[in-house]
Amino acid sequence: MNTPISSIPELVASHQWLVVAGFALSALFGFWALRYRRLYLSARAESTDTRETIDTLSEGVYKSSLNGRQITANQALVKLNGYESEDEMLASVGDIAAEWYVDPTRRDDFRAILERDGVVKDFVSEIYRHKTRERIWITESARLVRDKRTGKPLHYEGSVREITEAVERLRLEEQFRKLMREVPGALFQYSMKPDRSITMTYLSPGYERVTGIPVAEAMENPDAFIDCVPEEDRDAYRKSLGDAWGRQSAWEIEHRFVTRKGEHKWLRVSATPEFRGSEVIWHGYMSDISQRKKSDLEVEKLAYYDMLTELPNRRLFFERMASAIERCRAENKRGALLFVDLDNFKTLNDTQGHDIGDLYLVEVAKRLNSCVGDEGMVARIGGDEFVALISRSAEDEATVARQAITIANRINSVMRQRFELGEISYRASASVGLVIFDGQEAKADEILKRADIAMYEAKAAGRDSLAIFDPASLNKASERYRLLADLRATIARSGHQLELHFQPLVDAHRQIKSAEALLRWNHPEFGTILPDRFVPLADQFGLACELAMIVFEKGIATLADWANDEQLAGIRLAINASARAFTNERFVPELMELLKGHNVPGNLLTIEITEHVAGQSEQVILRRMRELKALGIRLSLDDFGAGNSSLNYLKRLPFDEVKIDGSFVADIEAAETDRALVQTILGMTRTLGLTAVAEQVETASQEKFLRDNGCESYQGWHYAKAMPGAEFEAHVRKNAPRHAVALAKLG
């Protein structure tokens, strides 16, 4: 179509306007694009800064999907779980309920609260540090994030803080059981300006329970707390807080606190600083540690004293001993140390129980203190081991020794007296070792060792006695431990070096009726060793039961051999049983196995026990005796008359035989009191229907006196010495054509 010439200017003007409008629109669009780009970059930078801030928080922060799968985690949470990076942690965590919470049901509790309230605060749980599986405690808070338009739940965000230290502290104070319901301490947050003025921003409800100050009042008046800190402690309290601020580090303090009601407490405060310019925000936890402090003070006190007896313990003894040595060195004086060991304490513990053993130890402590008094210090340094350090020293050794011996004799005397332990009446004794020392000894433990060696000399001498340290005893001690090692070895090899010797026993017509067999150790280096050298070692070091069963096995095997000889068949054998062997629960079952294994009837066996054995728990002894008599075994009371309660034993316990102690027989020719005592014993045994055996008969006149007074059996060198098995058998064939009873004894 042709345009009229007159319209051309109008068209040109129209096109120019369109060009101008296009340029304007382009400029406006570019401006908008630049503006939105700046907004986008600013938002992204702000997001990055937020992420970096979150990563620097000391608390763990996370975002999780509604089903519990973690979407993001800051560095604190990553480290809390033991990982190096967020990616590593997110890739490793699968099922939070099973993998994170120690109690998987805690996850359900958490979700229930979140779904109900939309928020969870201070949710305390025990969890696993995910990577290392270490168990820790945390407090967790979270909120449910919803779509702002629809209100539909999208995800939830939360924070986690480890509170293991607080929980462990509460555990020590026996308050941790309340943790699942309510943290017993107080959480707090306050800001502090450079002028040290305080503004409280948060206090948990536990604050009032800990301090007695209402939360509302404390929020308004922060000085209400410091007013309850004792005035003499306030400077230290403020200095501690100031030092933590100056170091820009965590603050921890334990301090005294007096409530408005006058109740004295100990509080522990720990807080972490958050620096905001010149202002510091303290996030902390406060707990009542009064019970723990009380326990600490008690522990500190008991560090130097025995809890059971309240005597000084080993630690305090060595400190006092070192001081005594130094004093002797400085003043050129001497002191004394007594080592007291309770005889047969283990047997009391084993048969009566530790409660009775503890009662006994307490009574022993009282008696030892009464013996020593102001003259020294008594300490308990072991289970049944006590020492008495004599502090009244003198320059000459004789004076110190005389004082110490007097005290030791008191100890031996009071330890022989009966102990009334609840319903149990117990008679005991102690072995005491004495050493005199001066300032030349450098070490307290060396002096203690010497007193210990002397004590063992007292035990080896028969117990219930005192021995003074002799330097020659050091060699004896070395020999004793050598013998102990060799004894262990021979017992391990079924007693291959142990042998029974037999001493004949005759009746009123001088016919061999029985024999007592004595244990001998044929040592390859020391030759024949008598029981008084090694049986105490076995008893002291826990070998008594094993040694006794070896002797029973050898004795019962001997009975089995005699059964194959017409002149020896039917001879009975009696074996002495120690307290530890007799009270052992395995004693009767093992004995039954030996008798059955060798096809030996029980009525060929007699078991001897001493008054010491009979003096153990009467219920245990009576039960054991009835078990043995049910097997046909005879029971004999050895060394009758040597103790204090023999008649009571005979009345209460089912013995078949009594052996009159040889010390009375030895003096019946010269001592009228011994003659009267032996006559009384013989009359008593007849009345009770028991067999009487006299030991250590050495003269014809002794034999005549005993026979005239009704004694039935005799034993001693007047008839024959102890002999090895083959020699004894030959002696029986030569002198005793009739079958006899053999009596085997440890001793």
XYZ file of C-alpha atoms in Angstrom:
747
model
C 0.000 0.000 0.000
C 1.305 3.482 -0.874
C 1.671 5.948 1.976
C 0.860 9.524 1.251
C 3.824 11.886 1.266
C 2.073 14.052 3.793
C 2.106 11.163 6.392
C 5.870 10.425 6.301
C 6.854 12.868 9.099
C 4.308 11.298 11.398
C 5.699 7.826 10.781
C 9.241 8.945 11.390
C 8.221 10.494 14.686
C 6.394 7.311 15.706
C 9.474 5.110 15.079
C 11.717 7.383 17.047
C 9.412 7.116 20.012
C 9.510 3.312 19.855
C 13.311 3.313 19.791
C 13.442 5.643 22.757
C 10.948 3.501 24.633
C 12.964 0.350 23.899
C 16.140 1.943 25.206
C 14.305 3.021 28.337
C 12.880 -0.413 28.955
C 16.290 -2.020 28.422
C 17.906 0.337 30.914
C 15.185 -0.292 33.460
C 15.483 -4.055 33.050
C 19.260 -3.889 33.450
C 18.872 -1.830 36.604
C 16.397 -4.366 38.023
C 18.706 -7.260 37.088
C 21.666 -5.619 38.791
C 19.573 -4.905 41.891
C 18.301 -8.478 42.153
C 21.823 -9.810 41.602
C 23.059 -7.667 44.474
C 20.182 -8.934 46.611
C 20.972 -12.530 45.681
C 24.681 -12.160 46.422
C 23.879 -10.428 49.686
C 21.488 -13.214 50.693
C 24.008 -15.858 49.780
C 26.728 -14.086 51.719
C 24.395 -13.766 54.684
C 23.598 -17.489 54.419
C 27.315 -18.284 54.268
C 27.982 -16.094 57.297
C 25.139 -17.784 59.154
C 26.542 -21.203 58.270
C 30.013 -20.182 59.424
C 28.584 -18.778 62.658
C 26.701 -21.994 63.273
C 29.893 -23.945 62.620
C 31.730 -21.933 65.279
C 29.124 -22.571 67.981
C 30.176 -24.761 70.885
C 26.807 -26.483 70.748
C 25.858 -28.880 68.001
C 23.270 -27.570 65.544
C 21.430 -29.671 62.990
C 18.519 -29.885 60.564
C 16.627 -33.170 60.198
C 13.844 -34.473 58.003
C 10.550 -35.410 59.590
C 11.528 -39.100 59.558
C 14.685 -38.358 61.518
C 17.292 -38.364 58.731
C 19.819 -35.637 59.398
C 20.159 -33.075 56.582
C 22.817 -30.731 57.972
C 25.100 -30.653 61.013
C 27.511 -27.996 62.235
C 31.105 -28.717 63.195
C 30.338 -28.935 66.925
C 27.817 -31.700 66.295
C 30.182 -33.397 63.846
C 32.962 -33.401 66.450
C 30.569 -34.413 69.219
C 29.862 -37.554 67.192
C 33.552 -38.240 66.606
C 33.707 -37.348 62.906
C 35.976 -35.011 60.951
C 33.498 -33.607 58.450
C 29.793 -33.083 57.942
C 29.777 -35.267 54.819
C 31.418 -38.168 56.683
C 28.902 -37.954 59.501
C 25.806 -37.654 57.302
C 26.979 -40.614 55.257
C 27.521 -42.737 58.377
C 24.345 -42.019 60.320
C 21.425 -44.239 59.417
C 18.882 -44.989 62.105
C 19.198 -42.316 64.792
C 16.992 -44.167 67.284
C 19.081 -47.336 67.201
C 22.497 -45.814 66.512
C 22.505 -42.650 68.597
C 20.338 -43.118 71.683
C 21.435 -45.689 74.285
C 17.741 -46.201 74.983
C 16.142 -46.388 71.501
C 12.735 -45.425 72.951
C 14.074 -41.949 73.715
C 13.698 -41.145 70.015
C 9.981 -41.907 70.209
C 9.653 -39.705 73.299
C 11.436 -36.866 71.493
C 9.194 -37.081 68.427
C 6.026 -37.303 70.536
C 6.869 -34.032 72.315
C 7.859 -32.353 69.046
C 4.642 -33.379 67.307
C 2.531 -32.344 70.274
C 4.164 -29.013 71.150
C 6.099 -28.129 68.026
C 9.159 -27.607 70.212
C 11.390 -29.659 72.532
C 13.491 -28.014 75.217
C 16.306 -29.430 77.344
C 15.619 -33.029 76.359
C 18.273 -34.987 78.314
C 19.440 -38.350 76.969
C 22.323 -40.771 77.127
C 23.707 -41.306 73.625
C 26.601 -42.918 71.804
C 29.320 -40.764 70.327
C 28.358 -42.168 66.963
C 31.735 -43.060 65.509
C 33.563 -44.223 68.654
C 30.491 -45.673 70.485
C 31.543 -43.881 73.661
C 28.550 -43.258 75.925
C 27.925 -39.591 76.738
C 25.090 -37.413 78.025
C 23.538 -34.534 76.065
C 20.758 -32.016 76.379
C 18.841 -31.417 73.162
C 16.417 -28.710 72.034
C 14.518 -28.533 68.731
C 11.642 -26.801 66.901
C 9.337 -27.951 64.136
C 9.604 -25.791 60.984
C 6.350 -25.346 59.030
C 5.460 -23.904 55.620
C 4.472 -20.273 56.274
C 1.662 -20.418 53.742
C 0.161 -23.868 54.322
C 1.349 -24.609 57.856
C 2.516 -28.043 56.714
C 5.535 -29.442 58.678
C 8.696 -29.304 56.548
C 11.518 -30.364 58.834
C 12.867 -29.672 62.302
C 15.963 -27.869 63.563
C 17.734 -28.391 66.832
C 20.791 -27.973 69.001
C 22.755 -30.449 71.109
C 25.045 -29.796 74.067
C 27.137 -32.405 75.860
C 26.571 -32.485 79.636
C 28.535 -35.644 80.471
C 30.622 -33.912 83.143
C 27.549 -32.591 84.906
C 25.844 -35.978 84.764
C 28.927 -37.772 86.087
C 29.123 -35.300 88.935
C 25.485 -35.929 89.717
C 26.123 -39.646 89.530
C 28.818 -39.321 92.217
C 26.332 -37.432 94.356
C 23.802 -40.228 93.832
C 21.349 -37.800 92.250
C 21.719 -38.874 88.630
C 18.573 -41.013 88.868
C 16.558 -37.794 88.899
C 18.121 -36.654 85.661
C 15.551 -38.286 83.418
C 12.817 -36.351 85.157
C 14.548 -33.110 85.996
C 18.102 -31.850 86.052
C 18.748 -31.198 89.751
C 21.099 -28.303 89.180
C 20.426 -24.905 87.639
C 21.109 -23.586 84.159
C 21.876 -19.892 83.944
C 22.778 -17.203 81.462
C 23.810 -13.656 82.227
C 25.653 -10.834 80.557
C 28.536 -8.965 82.127
C 29.698 -5.513 81.079
C 33.252 -4.198 81.488
C 32.262 -2.525 84.759
C 31.341 -6.019 86.024
C 27.652 -5.159 86.257
C 25.450 -8.181 85.650
C 22.164 -8.611 83.863
C 20.475 -11.976 84.301
C 18.983 -13.257 81.043
C 17.957 -16.783 82.062
C 17.663 -18.942 85.170
C 16.224 -22.441 85.142
C 13.641 -23.471 87.770
C 16.307 -25.474 89.595
C 17.995 -22.261 90.671
C 15.632 -21.738 93.577
C 16.046 -25.358 94.683
C 19.831 -24.979 94.724
C 20.137 -21.507 96.254
C 16.834 -20.938 98.024
C 16.497 -17.638 96.144
C 13.320 -17.258 94.030
C 14.083 -17.041 90.327
C 12.134 -13.821 89.880
C 14.063 -12.098 92.654
C 17.418 -13.284 91.320
C 16.545 -11.991 87.832
C 15.827 -8.553 89.278
C 18.671 -8.518 91.794
C 21.794 -10.503 90.715
C 23.576 -9.476 93.942
C 21.170 -11.679 95.909
C 23.423 -14.622 95.067
C 26.756 -13.080 96.014
C 25.223 -11.911 99.280
C 24.878 -15.585 100.255
C 28.527 -16.357 99.544
C 30.427 -16.103 102.865
C 32.109 -12.723 103.093
C 35.564 -14.234 103.493
C 35.095 -16.118 100.189
C 33.706 -13.314 98.033
C 37.039 -11.876 96.888
C 38.175 -15.311 95.764
C 34.856 -15.819 93.977
C 35.154 -12.528 92.068
C 38.840 -13.117 91.288
C 38.053 -16.546 89.867
C 35.434 -15.048 87.556
C 37.741 -12.194 86.554
C 40.609 -14.564 85.777
C 38.368 -16.640 83.518
C 37.239 -13.489 81.736
C 40.832 -12.339 81.313
C 41.882 -15.705 79.896
C 38.732 -15.816 77.756
C 38.292 -19.397 78.928
C 35.705 -21.472 80.743
C 34.986 -20.616 84.361
C 34.811 -23.286 87.035
C 34.663 -22.822 90.781
C 33.568 -24.725 93.874
C 32.601 -22.472 96.747
C 30.701 -22.290 99.976
C 27.181 -20.954 100.095
C 24.883 -20.116 103.024
C 21.160 -19.952 102.302
C 18.936 -17.406 103.934
C 17.718 -20.153 106.244
C 21.275 -20.705 107.441
C 21.877 -23.952 105.559
C 25.536 -24.401 104.632
C 26.185 -25.788 101.177
C 28.920 -26.292 98.629
C 28.077 -25.219 95.067
C 29.897 -25.910 91.847
C 29.582 -23.381 89.038
C 30.860 -23.940 85.519
C 30.255 -21.566 82.645
C 31.420 -20.885 79.110
C 31.976 -17.282 77.961
C 30.576 -15.865 74.755
C 32.267 -12.578 73.864
C 30.162 -9.948 72.181
C 32.373 -6.937 71.854
C 33.114 -5.609 75.314
C 30.258 -7.632 76.788
C 30.480 -11.286 77.888
C 27.577 -13.690 77.958
C 28.129 -16.509 80.422
C 26.287 -19.759 79.736
C 26.584 -22.032 82.740
C 25.431 -24.717 85.080
C 25.239 -24.672 88.870
C 24.904 -27.712 91.121
C 24.791 -28.536 94.805
C 27.861 -30.652 95.616
C 27.464 -30.635 99.391
C 27.183 -34.414 99.605
C 30.225 -34.934 97.431
C 32.218 -32.418 99.454
C 31.172 -34.167 102.623
C 32.341 -37.450 101.146
C 35.616 -35.852 100.031
C 36.249 -34.618 103.555
C 35.496 -38.058 104.942
C 37.782 -39.684 102.382
C 40.524 -37.227 103.264
C 40.091 -38.117 106.917
C 40.039 -41.848 106.198
C 43.136 -41.570 104.027
C 45.104 -41.903 107.248
C 42.825 -44.174 109.273
C 41.469 -47.683 108.899
C 37.740 -47.535 108.256
C 36.882 -50.646 110.283
C 38.984 -50.252 113.435
C 39.539 -46.461 113.260
C 43.227 -47.104 113.933
C 45.950 -45.331 111.944
C 46.469 -47.144 108.651
C 49.609 -48.227 106.831
C 50.135 -44.796 105.272
C 50.025 -42.921 108.570
C 52.136 -45.610 110.244
C 54.979 -45.146 107.761
C 54.847 -41.367 108.216
C 55.019 -41.746 112.010
C 57.727 -44.394 111.650
C 59.859 -42.077 109.505
C 59.448 -39.329 112.118
C 60.442 -41.731 114.906
C 63.592 -42.744 113.030
C 64.524 -39.114 112.464
C 63.918 -38.296 116.129
C 66.131 -41.196 117.235
C 68.853 -40.005 114.874
C 68.659 -36.414 116.111
C 68.475 -37.277 119.818
C 70.687 -40.392 119.771
C 67.877 -42.523 121.181
C 66.218 -45.810 120.384
C 62.677 -46.903 119.734
C 60.774 -50.168 119.439
C 58.315 -51.689 117.007
C 55.965 -54.578 117.737
C 54.476 -56.588 114.867
C 51.258 -58.337 115.980
C 49.719 -61.071 113.812
C 46.459 -62.763 114.830
C 46.784 -66.542 114.999
C 44.276 -68.470 112.850
C 42.281 -65.392 111.844
C 41.637 -66.848 108.391
C 39.984 -69.883 109.931
C 37.630 -67.639 111.920
C 36.764 -65.701 108.780
C 36.239 -68.854 106.713
C 34.068 -70.630 109.261
C 32.105 -67.742 110.804
C 31.980 -65.225 107.984
C 33.460 -61.792 107.490
C 30.931 -60.088 109.775
C 32.228 -62.032 112.765
C 35.797 -61.507 111.540
C 35.220 -57.756 111.452
C 33.780 -57.777 114.986
C 36.870 -59.633 116.115
C 39.216 -57.104 114.471
C 37.396 -54.212 116.131
C 37.728 -55.859 119.551
C 41.402 -56.632 118.873
C 42.012 -52.956 118.080
C 40.444 -51.928 121.402
C 42.553 -54.406 123.363
C 45.769 -53.387 121.617
C 45.065 -49.723 122.323
C 44.461 -50.536 125.972
C 47.813 -52.364 126.158
C 49.843 -49.621 124.477
C 47.973 -46.570 125.785
C 50.000 -43.364 125.797
C 53.252 -45.237 125.368
C 52.902 -45.491 121.596
C 50.692 -45.780 118.535
C 48.770 -48.853 117.335
C 48.104 -49.152 113.594
C 46.442 -51.709 111.350
C 48.650 -52.330 108.320
C 46.950 -55.382 106.819
C 44.029 -57.776 107.133
C 45.007 -59.312 110.479
C 48.318 -57.494 110.956
C 48.828 -54.740 113.523
C 51.878 -52.813 114.659
C 52.637 -50.873 117.818
C 55.220 -48.106 117.575
C 56.619 -47.410 121.038
C 57.172 -43.681 121.201
C 58.704 -43.415 124.705
C 62.254 -43.948 123.510
C 65.418 -44.054 125.597
C 69.163 -43.890 124.957
C 70.020 -47.450 126.001
C 68.662 -50.482 124.207
C 67.971 -52.429 127.401
C 65.480 -49.850 128.710
C 63.598 -49.707 125.421
C 63.557 -53.498 125.164
C 62.217 -53.825 128.710
C 59.383 -51.383 127.997
C 58.509 -53.084 124.718
C 58.603 -56.599 126.202
C 56.245 -55.488 128.966
C 53.767 -54.194 126.393
C 54.149 -57.336 124.256
C 53.404 -59.533 127.265
C 50.282 -57.491 127.952
C 49.209 -58.050 124.345
C 49.747 -61.810 124.518
C 47.831 -61.928 127.786
C 44.766 -59.982 126.652
C 44.654 -61.819 123.330
C 44.260 -65.148 125.178
C 41.099 -63.921 126.860
C 37.815 -64.910 125.250
C 36.179 -62.644 122.690
C 32.393 -62.387 122.810
C 31.411 -61.840 119.185
C 27.648 -61.633 119.092
C 26.419 -65.137 119.861
C 29.896 -66.618 119.406
C 32.463 -67.001 122.159
C 35.925 -67.196 120.602
C 39.310 -67.916 122.141
C 42.381 -66.852 120.206
C 45.969 -65.710 120.483
C 48.549 -63.563 118.733
C 52.165 -63.904 117.655
C 54.303 -60.841 118.364
C 57.625 -59.817 116.850
C 59.800 -57.135 118.454
C 62.623 -55.066 116.970
C 64.650 -52.285 118.595
C 65.801 -49.540 116.225
C 67.893 -46.402 116.285
C 68.401 -43.557 113.837
C 70.849 -45.456 111.675
C 68.145 -47.297 109.740
C 67.274 -45.247 106.688
C 63.979 -46.889 105.772
C 60.892 -47.638 107.815
C 60.011 -50.660 105.674
C 63.315 -52.318 106.582
C 62.479 -52.046 110.292
C 58.994 -53.372 109.600
C 60.510 -56.310 107.721
C 62.673 -57.176 110.739
C 59.677 -57.027 113.080
C 57.807 -59.243 110.604
C 60.645 -61.789 110.632
C 60.594 -61.830 114.442
C 56.837 -62.365 114.385
C 57.266 -65.437 112.175
C 59.839 -66.749 114.627
C 57.110 -66.506 117.283
C 54.710 -68.413 115.024
C 57.310 -71.091 114.321
C 57.815 -71.501 118.078
C 54.177 -72.491 118.479
C 52.348 -69.162 118.234
C 50.857 -67.224 121.146
C 54.310 -65.910 122.025
C 56.874 -63.140 121.607
C 60.096 -63.245 119.624
C 62.788 -60.551 119.503
C 64.515 -59.875 116.209
C 67.907 -61.497 115.860
C 70.086 -60.554 112.853
C 70.595 -64.275 112.328
C 66.871 -64.437 111.637
C 67.504 -62.835 108.249
C 69.196 -66.042 107.173
C 66.352 -68.051 108.695
C 63.835 -65.977 106.773
C 65.669 -66.676 103.520
C 65.703 -70.361 104.387
C 61.986 -70.263 105.234
C 61.081 -68.864 101.817
C 63.352 -71.420 100.182
C 61.522 -74.161 102.087
C 58.195 -72.654 101.074
C 59.137 -72.811 97.385
C 60.321 -76.400 97.753
C 57.192 -77.346 99.711
C 54.998 -75.970 96.940
C 56.982 -78.049 94.477
C 56.686 -81.311 96.405
C 52.963 -80.765 97.025
C 52.521 -80.151 93.300
C 54.146 -83.557 92.734
C 51.742 -85.301 95.153
C 54.161 -85.106 98.083
C 56.853 -87.305 96.517
C 59.348 -86.270 99.235
C 56.882 -86.694 102.143
C 56.885 -89.877 104.224
C 54.967 -91.247 107.226
C 56.889 -92.655 110.221
C 55.090 -94.714 112.890
C 55.578 -94.927 116.677
C 54.010 -97.995 118.330
C 51.274 -97.692 120.957
C 50.709 -100.514 123.473
C 47.851 -101.622 125.708
C 47.947 -102.406 129.443
C 49.539 -105.795 128.661
C 52.330 -104.182 126.636
C 50.973 -105.611 123.438
C 51.221 -103.358 120.396
C 47.769 -102.051 119.932
C 48.298 -99.068 117.635
C 50.867 -96.575 116.459
C 51.173 -92.875 115.917
C 52.632 -91.919 112.567
C 54.642 -88.713 112.204
C 55.095 -86.820 108.940
C 58.645 -86.384 107.627
C 59.980 -84.400 104.660
C 62.980 -85.982 103.013
C 64.482 -82.817 101.556
C 67.232 -83.447 98.974
C 69.467 -80.692 100.426
C 68.498 -80.294 104.092
C 67.854 -83.966 104.835
C 64.955 -85.069 107.027
C 62.822 -82.097 108.083
C 60.380 -82.386 110.978
C 56.854 -80.972 110.691
C 57.450 -78.056 113.058
C 59.561 -76.442 110.330
C 57.218 -76.795 107.365
C 53.661 -77.360 108.631
C 53.420 -73.717 109.887
C 54.552 -72.594 106.433
C 51.795 -74.639 104.830
C 49.240 -73.143 107.218
C 50.496 -69.590 106.763
C 50.600 -69.648 102.958
C 47.381 -71.521 102.235
C 48.834 -75.009 101.637
C 47.383 -76.694 104.730
C 44.425 -78.358 102.987
C 46.511 -79.691 100.109
C 49.173 -80.995 102.500
C 46.561 -82.667 104.715
C 44.939 -84.499 101.792
C 48.349 -85.774 100.651
C 48.882 -87.225 104.134
C 45.400 -88.777 104.136
C 46.040 -90.296 100.726
C 49.361 -91.792 101.869
C 47.773 -93.048 105.088
C 44.751 -94.643 103.403
C 47.041 -96.207 100.795
C 49.023 -97.689 103.702
C 45.807 -99.187 105.119
C 45.128 -100.732 101.732
C 48.629 -102.285 101.707
C 48.220 -103.617 105.236
C 44.962 -105.277 104.212
C 47.023 -107.627 101.995
C 49.191 -108.798 104.909
C 47.702 -111.311 107.356
C 49.619 -109.862 110.318
C 48.770 -106.252 109.486
C 45.258 -106.549 108.064
C 42.643 -104.830 110.200
C 45.021 -102.280 111.770
C 43.377 -98.872 112.092
C 45.029 -95.632 111.092
C 44.353 -92.188 112.563
C 45.422 -88.959 110.899
C 45.530 -85.544 112.483
C 43.438 -82.883 110.726
C 44.330 -79.192 110.939
C 41.665 -76.546 111.498
C 41.717 -75.415 107.887
C 41.503 -78.941 106.549
C 38.778 -80.035 108.972
C 36.541 -77.005 108.327
C 37.005 -77.109 104.553
C 33.777 -78.044 102.759
C 35.682 -80.401 100.436
C 37.208 -82.367 103.316
C 34.541 -85.088 103.715
C 33.815 -85.580 99.976
C 37.529 -85.955 99.167
C 37.997 -88.308 102.094
C 35.111 -90.469 100.871
C 36.700 -90.622 97.416
C 40.021 -91.784 98.902
C 38.384 -94.503 101.019
C 36.316 -95.721 98.074
C 39.237 -95.556 95.645
C 41.449 -97.735 97.892
C 38.566 -99.984 99.001
C 39.234 -99.164 102.660
C 36.305 -99.195 105.149
C 35.846 -96.047 107.225
C 36.035 -97.913 110.559
C 39.766 -98.454 109.987
C 40.365 -94.719 110.097
C 40.652 -92.436 113.143
C 40.898 -88.661 112.812
C 42.540 -86.600 115.537
C 41.749 -82.941 116.136
C 43.225 -80.625 118.735
C 41.349 -78.374 121.127
C 42.208 -75.506 118.805
C 40.249 -77.162 116.010
C 37.387 -77.994 118.339
C 37.322 -74.364 119.437
C 36.194 -73.179 115.985
C 32.543 -72.735 115.087
C 30.723 -75.381 117.111
C 28.040 -75.772 114.450
C 30.617 -76.396 111.720
C 32.697 -78.773 113.860
C 29.654 -80.729 115.074
C 28.303 -81.099 111.538
C 31.674 -82.253 110.255
C 32.082 -84.789 113.085
C 28.645 -86.257 112.428
C 29.463 -86.598 108.735
C 32.659 -88.483 109.586
C 31.035 -90.741 112.161
C 28.384 -91.625 109.580
C 31.262 -93.149 107.590
C 32.348 -95.203 110.634
C 35.415 -93.035 111.305
C 36.597 -92.697 114.936
C 37.271 -89.250 116.390
C 39.994 -88.458 118.902
C 40.681 -85.279 120.918
C 44.450 -84.712 120.926
C 46.553 -82.920 123.585
C 43.698 -83.086 126.080
C 44.183 -80.807 129.096
C 46.454 -78.287 127.380
C 43.581 -75.840 126.728
C 40.930 -74.188 128.849
C 37.682 -75.812 127.736
C 38.423 -79.509 127.270
C 35.550 -80.732 129.428
C 33.075 -78.641 127.471
C 34.328 -80.148 124.215
C 33.887 -83.687 125.554
C 30.367 -82.942 126.759
C 29.183 -81.323 123.534
C 31.100 -83.111 120.777
C 30.905 -86.846 119.849
C 34.493 -87.969 120.525
C 35.485 -91.634 120.846
C 38.941 -91.168 122.332
C 41.013 -88.755 124.445
C 44.804 -88.387 124.291
C 46.234 -87.002 127.538
C 48.725 -84.236 126.802
C 52.292 -85.521 127.233
C 53.360 -82.548 129.364
C 51.210 -83.857 132.237
C 52.473 -87.429 131.861
C 56.100 -86.281 131.887
C 55.729 -84.729 135.369
C 53.489 -87.215 137.170
C 56.468 -88.644 139.072
C 57.485 -85.264 140.513
C 54.411 -83.018 140.523
C 51.441 -83.816 142.722
C 49.211 -81.423 140.773
C 49.952 -83.277 137.524
C 49.229 -86.632 139.159
C 45.897 -85.304 140.423
C 45.062 -83.852 137.036
C 45.824 -87.105 135.191
C 43.730 -89.061 137.713
C 40.856 -86.626 137.132
C 41.128 -86.977 133.354
C 41.150 -90.776 133.541
C 38.133 -90.797 135.829
C 36.278 -88.416 133.549
C 36.953 -90.485 130.414
C 35.639 -93.611 132.162
C 32.485 -91.745 133.164
C 31.937 -90.545 129.607
C 32.706 -93.933 128.084
C 35.772 -92.734 126.186
C 39.077 -94.461 125.514
C 42.106 -92.808 127.195
C 45.580 -92.746 125.614
C 48.660 -91.445 127.490
C 51.362 -89.768 125.409
C 55.126 -89.441 126.102
C 55.394 -92.357 128.522
C 59.127 -92.825 129.140
C 59.516 -94.757 132.420
C 58.123 -97.882 134.023
C 56.929 -95.897 137.057
C 54.896 -93.607 134.787
C 53.364 -96.648 133.142
C 52.519 -98.189 136.541
C 50.811 -95.007 137.779
C 48.755 -94.749 134.610
C 47.791 -98.443 134.640
C 46.830 -98.310 138.320
C 44.502 -95.392 137.537
C 42.728 -97.086 134.666
C 44.630 -95.904 131.577
C 44.068 -98.247 128.621
C 46.726 -97.270 126.059
C 50.293 -95.956 126.218
C 52.731 -94.368 123.816
C 56.306 -93.152 124.188
C 59.994 -93.971 123.998
C 59.546 -96.414 126.874
C 58.156 -98.755 124.210
C 59.635 -97.696 120.863
C 60.620 -94.682 118.791
C 58.961 -93.581 115.548
C 60.010 -95.752 112.594
C 59.640 -95.759 108.793
C 56.861 -97.917 107.409
C 58.908 -101.044 106.649
C 60.655 -100.963 110.026
C 57.346 -100.467 111.809
C 55.815 -103.443 110.002
C 58.784 -105.590 111.025
C 58.423 -104.395 114.594
C 54.718 -105.308 114.608
C 55.459 -108.801 113.313
C 58.119 -109.302 115.960
C 56.317 -107.870 118.988
C 52.627 -107.812 118.216
C 51.298 -110.963 116.642
C 47.789 -109.686 117.245
C 46.208 -107.191 114.909
C 46.706 -103.635 116.145
C 45.535 -100.165 115.533
C 47.881 -97.695 113.871
C 47.563 -94.032 114.661
C 48.906 -91.603 112.068
C 49.390 -88.010 112.970
C 50.653 -84.788 111.376
C 53.132 -83.562 113.926
